[in-house]
Every structure is written in structure tokens, then in C-alpha cells.
GROMACS .gro file of C-alpha atoms in nm:
model
  451
    1MET     CA    1  -0.434   0.183   3.072
    2ASP     CA    2  -0.539   0.508   3.242
    3PHE     CA    3  -0.500   0.881   3.182
    4GLY     CA    4  -0.297   1.114   3.392
    5GLY     CA    5  -0.003   1.353   3.402
    6HIS     CA    6   0.068   1.696   3.276
    7VAL     CA    7  -0.037   1.801   2.927
    8PRO     CA    8   0.222   2.017   2.747
    9TRP     CA    9   0.071   2.352   2.656
   10ALA     CA   10   0.149   2.310   2.286
   11GLN     CA   11  -0.041   1.985   2.276
   12ARG     CA   12  -0.344   2.139   2.453
   13TRP     CA   13  -0.358   2.444   2.231
   14ALA     CA   14  -0.300   2.244   1.911
   15ALA     CA   15  -0.605   2.027   2.005
   16ARG     CA   16  -0.809   2.344   2.077
   17ALA     CA   17  -0.700   2.497   1.742
   18SER     CA   18  -0.795   2.177   1.569
   19LEU     CA   19  -1.150   2.178   1.710
   20ALA     CA   20  -1.194   2.547   1.637
   21ALA     CA   21  -1.082   2.512   1.277
   22ALA     CA   22  -1.298   2.203   1.220
   23VAL     CA   23  -1.607   2.385   1.352
   24ALA     CA   24  -1.533   2.684   1.141
   25ALA     CA   25  -1.474   2.476   0.829
   26VAL     CA   26  -1.816   2.313   0.862
   27THR     CA   27  -2.026   2.605   0.990
   28LEU     CA   28  -1.874   2.906   0.815
   29PRO     CA   29  -2.049   2.853   0.480
   30VAL     CA   30  -2.375   2.798   0.655
   31LEU     CA   31  -2.347   3.089   0.897
   32VAL     CA   32  -2.244   3.339   0.628
   33GLY     CA   33  -2.454   3.200   0.340
   34GLY     CA   34  -2.755   3.086   0.536
   35VAL     CA   35  -2.980   2.852   0.338
   36THR     CA   36  -2.773   2.909   0.028
   37GLY     CA   37  -2.456   2.791   0.206
   38LEU     CA   38  -2.634   2.479   0.330
   39LEU     CA   39  -2.763   2.406  -0.017
   40LEU     CA   40  -2.410   2.448  -0.156
   41MET     CA   41  -2.275   2.193   0.091
   42LEU     CA   42  -2.550   1.951  -0.008
   43ALA     CA   43  -2.476   2.017  -0.375
   44GLY     CA   44  -2.107   1.941  -0.316
   45THR     CA   45  -2.190   1.606  -0.150
   46ALA     CA   46  -2.430   1.515  -0.424
   47GLY     CA   47  -2.167   1.608  -0.685
   48LEU     CA   48  -1.925   1.358  -0.529
   49GLY     CA   49  -2.184   1.089  -0.549
   50VAL     CA   50  -2.272   1.165  -0.914
   51THR     CA   51  -1.905   1.173  -1.008
   52ALA     CA   52  -1.846   0.831  -0.854
   53ALA     CA   53  -2.154   0.684  -1.023
   54ALA     CA   54  -2.041   0.834  -1.356
   55LEU     CA   55  -1.696   0.681  -1.318
   56TRP     CA   56  -1.861   0.344  -1.259
   57TRP     CA   57  -2.069   0.379  -1.577
   58ALA     CA   58  -1.764   0.486  -1.774
   59LEU     CA   59  -1.574   0.176  -1.665
   60SER     CA   60  -1.862  -0.070  -1.697
   61ARG     CA   61  -2.015   0.044  -2.026
   62ARG     CA   62  -1.902   0.066  -2.388
   63GLY     CA   63  -1.977   0.292  -2.683
   64PRO     CA   64  -2.194   0.604  -2.649
   65ALA     CA   65  -2.285   0.518  -2.288
   66ARG     CA   66  -1.927   0.521  -2.183
   67VAL     CA   67  -1.855   0.849  -2.358
   68ALA     CA   68  -2.166   1.012  -2.192
   69ALA     CA   69  -2.060   0.879  -1.852
   70ALA     CA   70  -1.704   1.004  -1.896
   71VAL     CA   71  -1.834   1.350  -1.989
   72LEU     CA   72  -2.061   1.349  -1.681
   73ALA     CA   73  -1.762   1.245  -1.458
   74VAL     CA   74  -1.574   1.559  -1.583
   75VAL     CA   75  -1.862   1.806  -1.601
   76THR     CA   76  -2.017   1.732  -1.259
   77PRO     CA   77  -1.716   1.833  -1.041
   78ALA     CA   78  -1.646   2.126  -1.273
   79ALA     CA   79  -2.008   2.244  -1.229
   80VAL     CA   80  -1.986   2.215  -0.849
   81VAL     CA   81  -1.666   2.418  -0.849
   82ALA     CA   82  -1.821   2.677  -1.077
   83LEU     CA   83  -2.129   2.695  -0.855
   84PHE     CA   84  -1.916   2.766  -0.553
   85ALA     CA   85  -1.707   3.015  -0.748
   86VAL     CA   86  -1.999   3.238  -0.854
   87THR     CA   87  -2.174   3.207  -0.517
   88PHE     CA   88  -1.911   3.184  -0.241
   89LEU     CA   89  -1.570   3.176  -0.394
   90TRP     CA   90  -1.409   3.238  -0.060
   91ALA     CA   91  -1.577   2.925   0.083
   92LEU     CA   92  -1.421   2.712  -0.189
   93VAL     CA   93  -1.080   2.826  -0.061
   94VAL     CA   94  -1.128   2.901   0.304
   95SER     CA   95  -1.334   2.597   0.415
   96PRO     CA   96  -1.092   2.335   0.276
   97ALA     CA   97  -0.801   2.530   0.411
   98LEU     CA   98  -0.961   2.541   0.757
   99TRP     CA   99  -1.021   2.171   0.745
  100GLY     CA  100  -0.655   2.111   0.652
  101VAL     CA  101  -0.552   2.320   0.953
  102ALA     CA  102  -0.791   2.121   1.181
  103VAL     CA  103  -0.635   1.787   1.063
  104TRP     CA  104  -0.279   1.912   1.090
  105CYS     CA  105  -0.327   2.052   1.436
  106GLY     CA  106  -0.508   1.748   1.553
  107ARG     CA  107  -0.241   1.518   1.431
  108TYR     CA  108   0.025   1.737   1.589
  109ALA     CA  109  -0.154   1.712   1.925
  110LEU     CA  110  -0.192   1.333   1.895
  111ARG     CA  111   0.164   1.293   1.776
  112SER     CA  112   0.275   1.408   2.120
  113THR     CA  113   0.093   1.116   2.293
  114GLY     CA  114   0.387   0.887   2.235
  115GLU     CA  115   0.181   0.626   2.049
  116HIS     CA  116   0.432   0.551   1.778
  117ALA     CA  117   0.457   0.222   1.594
  118PRO     CA  118   0.788   0.051   1.687
  119ARG     CA  119   1.040   0.034   1.412
  120MET     CA  120   1.182  -0.284   1.263
  121ARG     CA  121   1.489  -0.383   1.458
  122GLU     CA  122   1.830  -0.346   1.283
  123ARG     CA  123   2.112  -0.593   1.345
  124ALA     CA  124   2.481  -0.527   1.299
  125VAL     CA  125   2.641  -0.754   1.040
  126SER     CA  126   2.975  -0.817   0.875
  127PRO     CA  127   3.019  -0.758   0.496
  128PRO     CA  128   2.956  -1.066   0.276
  129ARG     CA  129   3.255  -1.243   0.124
  130ARG     CA  130   3.087  -1.396  -0.185
  131PRO     CA  131   2.778  -1.186  -0.278
  132PHE     CA  132   2.581  -1.292  -0.587
  133LEU     CA  133   2.348  -1.051  -0.765
  134ILE     CA  134   2.094  -1.102  -1.048
  135MET     CA  135   2.014  -0.793  -1.254
  136ASN     CA  136   1.735  -0.742  -1.499
  137PRO     CA  137   1.848  -0.484  -1.760
  138ARG     CA  138   1.488  -0.437  -1.884
  139SER     CA  139   1.347  -0.326  -1.548
  140GLY     CA  140   1.265   0.038  -1.477
  141ASP     CA  141   1.340   0.144  -1.840
  142GLY     CA  142   1.697   0.029  -1.818
  143LYS     CA  143   1.805   0.146  -1.474
  144VAL     CA  144   2.070  -0.125  -1.447
  145GLY     CA  145   2.262   0.031  -1.742
  146ARG     CA  146   2.180   0.401  -1.671
  147PHE     CA  147   2.315   0.377  -1.314
  148GLY     CA  148   2.604   0.145  -1.396
  149LEU     CA  149   2.486  -0.107  -1.135
  150LYS     CA  150   2.674  -0.409  -1.279
  151GLU     CA  151   3.013  -0.229  -1.282
  152LYS     CA  152   2.961  -0.078  -0.936
  153ALA     CA  153   2.860  -0.412  -0.784
  154GLU     CA  154   3.155  -0.590  -0.938
  155ALA     CA  155   3.391  -0.328  -0.804
  156LEU     CA  156   3.259  -0.411  -0.454
  157GLY     CA  157   3.343  -0.779  -0.503
  158ALA     CA  158   3.000  -0.917  -0.616
  159GLU     CA  159   2.941  -1.173  -0.882
  160VAL     CA  160   2.680  -1.037  -1.121
  161VAL     CA  161   2.457  -1.209  -1.378
  162LEU     CA  162   2.267  -0.999  -1.626
  163LEU     CA  163   1.945  -1.153  -1.748
  164ASP     CA  164   1.933  -1.189  -2.124
  165PRO     CA  165   1.645  -0.979  -2.268
  166ALA     CA  166   1.626  -1.213  -2.570
  167GLU     CA  167   1.539  -1.530  -2.377
  168GLU     CA  168   1.347  -1.644  -2.067
  169GLN     CA  169   1.583  -1.743  -1.787
  170ASP     CA  170   1.499  -1.931  -1.465
  171VAL     CA  171   1.586  -1.679  -1.195
  172THR     CA  172   1.530  -1.932  -0.922
  173ALA     CA  173   1.769  -2.182  -1.081
  174LEU     CA  174   2.038  -1.915  -1.117
  175ALA     CA  175   2.005  -1.828  -0.749
  176GLN     CA  176   2.013  -2.195  -0.644
  177ALA     CA  177   2.319  -2.257  -0.851
  178ALA     CA  178   2.495  -1.959  -0.685
  179VAL     CA  179   2.419  -2.107  -0.342
  180ARG     CA  180   2.577  -2.435  -0.443
  181ARG     CA  181   2.890  -2.247  -0.552
  182GLY     CA  182   2.921  -2.088  -0.206
  183ALA     CA  183   2.742  -1.754  -0.231
  184ASP     CA  184   2.683  -1.605   0.114
  185LEU     CA  185   2.447  -1.327  -0.005
  186LEU     CA  186   2.189  -1.316  -0.278
  187GLY     CA  187   2.048  -0.998  -0.430
  188ALA     CA  188   1.837  -0.874  -0.715
  189ALA     CA  189   1.813  -0.558  -0.924
  190GLY     CA  190   1.469  -0.544  -1.084
  191GLY     CA  191   1.101  -0.526  -1.011
  192ASP     CA  192   0.914  -0.685  -0.716
  193GLY     CA  193   0.853  -1.002  -0.920
  194THR     CA  194   1.227  -1.067  -0.969
  195GLN     CA  195   1.295  -0.961  -0.605
  196ALA     CA  196   1.045  -1.222  -0.477
  197LEU     CA  197   1.195  -1.515  -0.662
  198VAL     CA  198   1.549  -1.450  -0.543
  199ALA     CA  199   1.425  -1.363  -0.191
  200ALA     CA  200   1.255  -1.707  -0.165
  201VAL     CA  201   1.585  -1.883  -0.240
  202ALA     CA  202   1.766  -1.669   0.015
  203ALA     CA  203   1.499  -1.745   0.280
  204GLU     CA  204   1.517  -2.118   0.203
  205HIS     CA  205   1.891  -2.125   0.267
  206GLY     CA  206   1.895  -1.868   0.549
  207LEU     CA  207   2.112  -1.625   0.350
  208PRO     CA  208   2.088  -1.245   0.355
  209PHE     CA  209   1.908  -1.081   0.069
  210LEU     CA  210   2.002  -0.750  -0.096
  211VAL     CA  211   1.737  -0.532  -0.259
  212ILE     CA  212   1.840  -0.302  -0.544
  213SER     CA  213   1.554  -0.072  -0.650
  214ALA     CA  214   1.597  -0.103  -1.029
  215GLY     CA  215   1.231  -0.166  -1.111
  216THR     CA  216   0.952   0.077  -1.210
  217ARG     CA  217   0.781   0.123  -0.869
  218ASN     CA  218   0.963  -0.104  -0.625
  219HIS     CA  219   0.713  -0.105  -0.343
  220PHE     CA  220   0.926  -0.347  -0.146
  221ALA     CA  221   1.226  -0.121  -0.155
  222MET     CA  222   1.008   0.180  -0.058
  223ASP     CA  223   0.880   0.002   0.251
  224LEU     CA  224   1.237  -0.101   0.343
  225GLY     CA  225   1.324   0.276   0.347
  226LEU     CA  226   1.561   0.255   0.047
  227ASP     CA  227   1.633   0.538  -0.190
  228ARG     CA  228   1.432   0.449  -0.505
  229GLU     CA  229   1.573   0.749  -0.695
  230ASP     CA  230   1.930   0.618  -0.663
  231PRO     CA  231   1.942   0.235  -0.700
  232ALA     CA  232   2.321   0.237  -0.670
  233ALA     CA  233   2.287   0.356  -0.310
  234GLY     CA  234   2.152   0.005  -0.223
  235LEU     CA  235   2.493  -0.142  -0.303
  236ASP     CA  236   2.635   0.035   0.004
  237ALA     CA  237   2.490  -0.253   0.204
  238LEU     CA  238   2.772  -0.473   0.064
  239VAL     CA  239   3.029  -0.272   0.272
  240ASP     CA  240   2.829  -0.090   0.541
  241GLY     CA  241   2.502  -0.269   0.592
  242VAL     CA  242   2.259  -0.370   0.867
  243GLU     CA  243   2.009  -0.652   0.866
  244LEU     CA  244   1.632  -0.649   0.896
  245ARG     CA  245   1.420  -0.962   0.955
  246VAL     CA  246   1.106  -0.929   0.734
  247ASP     CA  247   0.820  -1.147   0.631
  248LEU     CA  248   0.766  -1.323   0.301
  249GLY     CA  249   0.428  -1.402   0.148
  250PHE     CA  250   0.330  -1.709  -0.046
  251ALA     CA  251   0.040  -1.780  -0.278
  252ALA     CA  252   0.008  -2.151  -0.350
  253GLY     CA  253   0.383  -2.175  -0.295
  254HIS     CA  254   0.471  -1.873  -0.517
  255PRO     CA  255   0.657  -1.611  -0.311
  256PHE     CA  256   0.559  -1.246  -0.307
  257VAL     CA  257   0.724  -0.948  -0.135
  258ASN     CA  258   0.437  -0.704  -0.220
  259ASN     CA  259   0.104  -0.865  -0.296
  260ALA     CA  260  -0.107  -1.121  -0.472
  261SER     CA  261  -0.418  -0.995  -0.653
  262PHE     CA  262  -0.731  -1.180  -0.761
  263GLY     CA  263  -1.028  -1.067  -0.964
  264ALA     CA  264  -1.054  -0.789  -1.220
  265TYR     CA  265  -0.688  -0.670  -1.216
  266ALA     CA  266  -0.554  -1.025  -1.227
  267SER     CA  267  -0.771  -1.102  -1.524
  268VAL     CA  268  -0.657  -0.787  -1.709
  269ILE     CA  269  -0.284  -0.859  -1.677
  270GLN     CA  270  -0.331  -1.208  -1.822
  271ASN     CA  271  -0.414  -1.052  -2.158
  272PRO     CA  272  -0.107  -1.056  -2.386
  273ALA     CA  273  -0.197  -0.709  -2.509
  274TYR     CA  274  -0.167  -0.559  -2.158
  275ARG     CA  275   0.208  -0.502  -2.170
  276GLY     CA  276   0.183  -0.294  -2.482
  277ASP     CA  277  -0.144  -0.108  -2.408
  278LYS     CA  278  -0.232  -0.112  -2.040
  279VAL     CA  279  -0.513   0.147  -2.053
  280GLY     CA  280  -0.668   0.026  -2.374
  281THR     CA  281  -0.670  -0.336  -2.261
  282ALA     CA  282  -0.822  -0.246  -1.922
  283LEU     CA  283  -1.096  -0.032  -2.076
  284ASP     CA  284  -1.178  -0.310  -2.320
  285MET     CA  285  -1.203  -0.587  -2.055
  286LEU     CA  286  -1.351  -0.404  -1.750
  287PRO     CA  287  -1.718  -0.379  -1.875
  288ASP     CA  288  -1.749  -0.758  -1.884
  289LEU     CA  289  -1.551  -0.806  -1.560
  290LEU     CA  290  -1.741  -0.542  -1.357
  291THR     CA  291  -2.082  -0.662  -1.481
  292ARG     CA  292  -1.982  -1.024  -1.409
  293GLN     CA  293  -2.027  -1.137  -1.763
  294ASP     CA  294  -1.670  -1.258  -1.756
  295GLY     CA  295  -1.413  -1.353  -1.496
  296PRO     CA  296  -1.436  -1.581  -1.189
  297ARG     CA  297  -1.684  -1.555  -0.902
  298LEU     CA  298  -1.453  -1.546  -0.600
  299THR     CA  299  -1.485  -1.631  -0.231
  300ALA     CA  300  -1.209  -1.551   0.014
  301ARG     CA  301  -1.189  -1.704   0.363
  302LEU     CA  302  -0.971  -1.527   0.618
  303ARG     CA  303  -0.818  -1.716   0.909
  304GLY     CA  304  -0.714  -1.521   1.213
  305ALA     CA  305  -0.929  -1.218   1.122
  306PRO     CA  306  -1.219  -1.070   1.322
  307ALA     CA  307  -1.548  -1.260   1.272
  308GLU     CA  308  -1.713  -0.976   1.085
  309ALA     CA  309  -1.433  -0.987   0.818
  310SER     CA  310  -1.373  -1.361   0.813
  311ALA     CA  311  -1.511  -1.413   0.462
  312LEU     CA  312  -1.555  -1.212   0.140
  313HIS     CA  313  -1.833  -1.328  -0.087
  314ASP     CA  314  -1.826  -1.255  -0.460
  315PRO     CA  315  -1.584  -0.959  -0.455
  316HIS     CA  316  -1.474  -0.800  -0.776
  317ALA     CA  317  -1.114  -0.785  -0.652
  318VAL     CA  318  -0.913  -0.919  -0.361
  319LEU     CA  319  -0.562  -0.795  -0.275
  320VAL     CA  320  -0.358  -1.000  -0.032
  321SER     CA  321  -0.044  -0.815   0.078
  322ASN     CA  322   0.271  -0.908   0.264
  323ASN     CA  323   0.175  -0.708   0.576
  324PRO     CA  324  -0.112  -0.456   0.576
  325TYR     CA  325  -0.103  -0.127   0.387
  326ARG     CA  326  -0.175   0.208   0.552
  327THR     CA  327  -0.542   0.299   0.528
  328GLY     CA  328  -0.580   0.607   0.752
  329ASP     CA  329  -0.337   0.839   0.567
  330PRO     CA  330  -0.435   0.939   0.206
  331LEU     CA  331  -0.079   1.054   0.143
  332GLY     CA  332   0.062   0.722   0.261
  333LEU     CA  333  -0.160   0.490   0.060
  334GLY     CA  334   0.039   0.198  -0.081
  335ARG     CA  335   0.291   0.206   0.207
  336ARG     CA  336   0.342  -0.052   0.479
  337ASP     CA  337   0.469   0.074   0.811
  338ARG     CA  338   0.626  -0.257   0.896
  339LEU     CA  339   0.713  -0.577   0.714
  340ASP     CA  340   0.757  -0.807   1.017
  341THR     CA  341   0.413  -0.833   1.186
  342GLY     CA  342   0.343  -1.186   1.058
  343THR     CA  343   0.005  -1.090   0.914
  344LEU     CA  344  -0.135  -1.063   0.564
  345GLY     CA  345  -0.318  -0.748   0.467
  346VAL     CA  346  -0.651  -0.807   0.287
  347LEU     CA  347  -0.837  -0.556   0.073
  348GLY     CA  348  -1.163  -0.662  -0.087
  349VAL     CA  349  -1.382  -0.456  -0.318
  350ARG     CA  350  -1.733  -0.531  -0.437
  351VAL     CA  351  -1.926  -0.268  -0.635
  352ASP     CA  352  -2.221  -0.393  -0.841
  353SER     CA  353  -2.389  -0.065  -0.936
  354ALA     CA  354  -2.345   0.307  -0.969
  355VAL     CA  355  -2.526   0.353  -0.635
  356GLU     CA  356  -2.271   0.128  -0.457
  357ALA     CA  357  -1.987   0.319  -0.628
  358ALA     CA  358  -2.123   0.646  -0.489
  359ALA     CA  359  -2.164   0.491  -0.148
  360LEU     CA  360  -1.807   0.369  -0.153
  361LEU     CA  361  -1.677   0.723  -0.215
  362LEU     CA  362  -1.900   0.893   0.035
  363ASP     CA  363  -1.857   0.628   0.304
  364PRO     CA  364  -1.517   0.447   0.304
  365GLN     CA  365  -1.662   0.208   0.564
  366SER     CA  366  -1.935   0.095   0.331
  367ALA     CA  367  -2.020  -0.271   0.278
  368GLY     CA  368  -1.839  -0.263  -0.061
  369LEU     CA  369  -1.500  -0.230   0.094
  370THR     CA  370  -1.335  -0.479   0.326
  371ILE     CA  371  -1.006  -0.402   0.501
  372ALA     CA  372  -0.864  -0.674   0.731
  373ALA     CA  373  -0.557  -0.856   0.840
  374ALA     CA  374  -0.524  -1.232   0.863
  375ARG     CA  375  -0.271  -1.510   0.917
  376GLU     CA  376  -0.397  -1.708   0.613
  377VAL     CA  377  -0.626  -1.635   0.322
  378VAL     CA  378  -0.786  -1.904   0.106
  379VAL     CA  379  -0.927  -1.775  -0.226
  380ASP     CA  380  -1.164  -2.004  -0.414
  381ALA     CA  381  -1.358  -1.961  -0.734
  382ASP     CA  382  -1.631  -2.119  -0.947
  383GLN     CA  383  -1.374  -2.250  -1.194
  384PRO     CA  384  -1.079  -2.492  -1.148
  385VAL     CA  385  -0.810  -2.232  -1.231
  386ILE     CA  386  -0.779  -1.879  -1.088
  387GLU     CA  387  -0.602  -1.591  -1.260
  388VAL     CA  388  -0.359  -1.436  -1.011
  389GLY     CA  389  -0.120  -1.139  -1.027
  390ILE     CA  390   0.173  -1.204  -0.804
  391ASP     CA  391   0.391  -0.892  -0.761
  392GLY     CA  392   0.255  -0.776  -1.096
  393GLU     CA  393   0.334  -1.099  -1.278
  394ALA     CA  394   0.048  -1.303  -1.433
  395HIS     CA  395  -0.006  -1.658  -1.308
  396LEU     CA  396  -0.277  -1.930  -1.347
  397LEU     CA  397  -0.315  -2.129  -1.023
  398THR     CA  398  -0.532  -2.422  -0.928
  399ALA     CA  399  -0.829  -2.330  -0.704
  400PRO     CA  400  -0.846  -2.288  -0.413
  401VAL     CA  401  -0.531  -2.075  -0.368
  402HIS     CA  402  -0.386  -2.073  -0.018
  403CYS     CA  403  -0.202  -1.756   0.084
  404ARG     CA  404   0.023  -1.757   0.385
  405ILE     CA  405   0.299  -1.553   0.539
  406ALA     CA  406   0.635  -1.679   0.671
  407ARG     CA  407   0.711  -1.452   0.960
  408ARG     CA  408   1.059  -1.295   0.963
  409ALA     CA  409   1.184  -1.565   0.724
  410LEU     CA  410   1.387  -1.323   0.514
  411ARG     CA  411   1.710  -1.158   0.622
  412VAL     CA  412   1.725  -0.834   0.424
  413ARG     CA  413   2.058  -0.646   0.402
  414VAL     CA  414   2.015  -0.274   0.371
  415PRO     CA  415   2.254   0.024   0.389
  416ARG     CA  416   2.312   0.172   0.731
  417GLN     CA  417   2.247   0.520   0.584
  418ARG     CA  418   1.916   0.532   0.389
  419PRO     CA  419   1.612   0.766   0.375
  420GLY     CA  420   1.402   0.529   0.589
  421VAL     CA  421   1.029   0.494   0.614
  422PRO     CA  422   0.846   0.818   0.700
  423GLU     CA  423   0.676   0.816   1.038
  424PRO     CA  424   0.305   0.757   0.978
  425PRO     CA  425   0.083   1.033   1.107
  426PRO     CA  426  -0.143   0.930   1.399
  427ARG     CA  427  -0.504   0.849   1.305
  428MET     CA  428  -0.735   1.136   1.362
  429ASN     CA  429  -0.933   1.064   1.678
  430TRP     CA  430  -1.171   1.351   1.743
  431ARG     CA  431  -1.276   1.209   2.079
  432ARG     CA  432  -0.909   1.211   2.191
  433VAL     CA  433  -0.861   1.564   2.051
  434ARG     CA  434  -1.161   1.686   2.248
  435LYS     CA  435  -1.018   1.535   2.567
  436LEU     CA  436  -0.682   1.696   2.502
  437ALA     CA  437  -0.841   2.034   2.433
  438ALA     CA  438  -1.051   2.019   2.755
  439SER     CA  439  -0.763   1.912   2.976
  440VAL     CA  440  -0.622   2.154   3.227
  441GLY     CA  441  -0.312   2.010   3.395
  442ARG     CA  442  -0.428   1.660   3.320
  443THR     CA  443  -0.401   1.473   2.992
  444ALA     CA  444  -0.582   1.239   2.767
  445VAL     CA  445  -0.261   1.073   2.684
  446PRO     CA  446  -0.275   0.700   2.761
  447ARG     CA  447  -0.048   0.586   3.046
  448ARG     CA  448   0.020   0.227   3.129
  449ALA     CA  449  -0.146   0.112   3.453
  450ARG     CA  450   0.099  -0.004   3.713
  451GLY     CA  451   0.116  -0.358   3.825
   0.00000   0.00000   0.00000
């Protein structure tokens, strides 16, 4: 790959504006305020560190110590803001604004380089003849009933089974029975946990799978580009749909469309009180989990990952996702750009002290945070059974737990017309921005070498 060709003037000047705004954002408080401006910048950085440390103490302590830490976590950023306000109020507004301009202009310049992630391929398909849908009326605070999903699906020729809120039903068995009766499409209206169970049956039999976003968050539907505000729009795929081939994750044979979590969060959701009082249960359990007085001591081995990230030792939490999440875009956290790369995303967190919590906030590349991708992940523990959250559902699995990904094993049917997945912004690369800004008739845009 080499560099060459003509740089569009808009791209060049956007890069130059980005550099100018970045320099101004950093130097303006110092140039105008002198030593006072420099001290304010140091105070702001220290305030971030103290706030992170205070949050750690608030989560890992009980009683008066927790209350004092919570107060410190609120007072510290407020004090920093007040300090800026009485000293250089304009800096509190102008400097962040200039930095925002710098990032926006830089990304605009880089967006013109043509380095876009390829989209998942759509395939034209014929409408199903015997679709079968399972709907959970409890999901999403009753979205199935509020949006009339059962009636609308039946009007389109689908057989619909409503899960009975009064009793536990085997979703997998219901889907398997539908296949034996001749269903040529399976679908689910509910949360990611319900989606995963039905999706696994569809993948096993090579049938298309329909996602109806009737759950609370529906991360899987979001990353498929579906309209989560209108679950009924997903039913359009029964008459005017296209097909995507996506991956399906497994943790010890249990399918997941979103993620499998180990460690602190997985331990919290095992508590029967969690469903009724999520915050209270978490606050009650976290002190023992974070200080390692309770919970498993984990080890995760990554296969197919770079050597420096091939193992996680004693993390507080490990999240294994069906394809990696975005990490370079704060506004896109929790999203996956693609669901067909054949790799698991891995996020590991280890924070044993307030100092490490501060370091994690000030330096996202600190040793306490591991972000990697792998073909397989094996999670082991110092106990025979591991608590696991699979798409938000609590499980107890025998250690070690093997996580794998079945590449493009799932045929997902989606509407032809849907919002889609927003284009991820390019990563800020200041070295590339500098090259673009300095170019005159030549570009820093990569061009494939011939031959």
C-alpha cells in the first residue's frame, strides 16, 4: 500500500482545521491564563482521577465509607467546574468546543479516505410459506400486546405461540416441534435470551430466523439495523425481506446472539432479588466481589488472539461477545459494526484499587483493561461451577467454559427497508491528519500497490 493521487481541497482544509482547533484547545488556557491556566488543566486531570477513585470506594465499601466516597465523587467534579467558572469560565466552554471541532474535522477528513468497513451482504429471498413465531408477552414491558404483534403476524400468515407468563415453557422444544410440523421460518419476539434459543434451532436446521425487537434493549436487533422503536416493522420481512448470514456464539453449548459474561455481573444476576431490585442488589454484592472476598477467581485463555492478549489472569469481569464491540467511538459503545467476522470480542476488566480505577479512566489503554478478538475463549475458575450471564440470563456452568463462534451459521431474515446500522466514524489518527494537512496535490490516502 502506498500514498499518491490528488487530495480534495475539502479534505486538506478539514485536516488543517482539525489540527488548528486541537492546538488551540490545548494551548489557549495556558497562553491566556499563564501559570494559572496550566494549574487549572492539572487540577482538571487530578479531578478526573479523584472522581474515579471515589467511585471505586463507593462501589467497594459499605456504610459511612461508601457515603463519604459517594459524596466525594459528586463534590470533586463540581468543585473543578466551579474552579474553572470563577477563574476562566470561557475556557470551560471554549476549550471543549474547540476539541469537539478538532475531532469532527479530523474525522471528516479521514472519512474521505475511502476506508469504510464493508457491509454485511444481503441476499434476495422468497417469502416463507409456513413461518412460526414465538412471542414473549412479558418482554419489553408488554410490547407484544401494545404493538399488536400477534394479530399482525397472523394476518401475514404466521403461526404464533404466546408464552404463558404463569409457567415456564421450553422455548427450544416449541421451536423443534414447529420444525417437525414443517415450519420453513422460525422467529422470536422477545429479549436477546429468547432470540438466542430460537436462533440456535433455526441454525441447526438451516432455516431462516426472524428477529422481532420486542425486548427491553434488543442489542441483536440494533446491530442488524432494525427499528427498535417499532417492533411491528420487523414483520415486513415476512413479505418483503432479505437475508443476512450472521454468526452465532456458544458458551458450553448454550447459544448467545449478544454476549456471555463472567465475573461480577454474572454473580449479581444469579441473586433472586436482582429482578426486583437491580441497583440495591448490585450495591449489596459488589463490595465483596470487587475486594475478592466473594466470587470466583477467573482465568481466560484466548485462542487466535495476539500474544500480548492471549490470557487474562484474575479479572473482575470478562465479557465474551458475538463479534467485537466498537471501542473507538464513545457514541457507538455497545454496537457491533458487523456480525459475520467469525471472531469473538473479548473485554476484560481488572481493578484492585482506587489507584487502578483512576488509571483506567485517565488511560484507557491501562493494564486493567483488555480488549481483544479471538476465535475461541476458555474461561476457568478456582471452583467447579462458574456463574455465567448468557444474553442477560443467569446460568451455572461446569468449569472450564468453552466459548466458540459458528461463523455465518444463522440465516437472519430482515425487512428490505429498515434504518440500518449507522456508519462508524473513522478512528482518529492524528498522524494521518497531519499528513493530509501537509499535502499539496498529493495525499495521505492509502492506495493499493499494483501487482
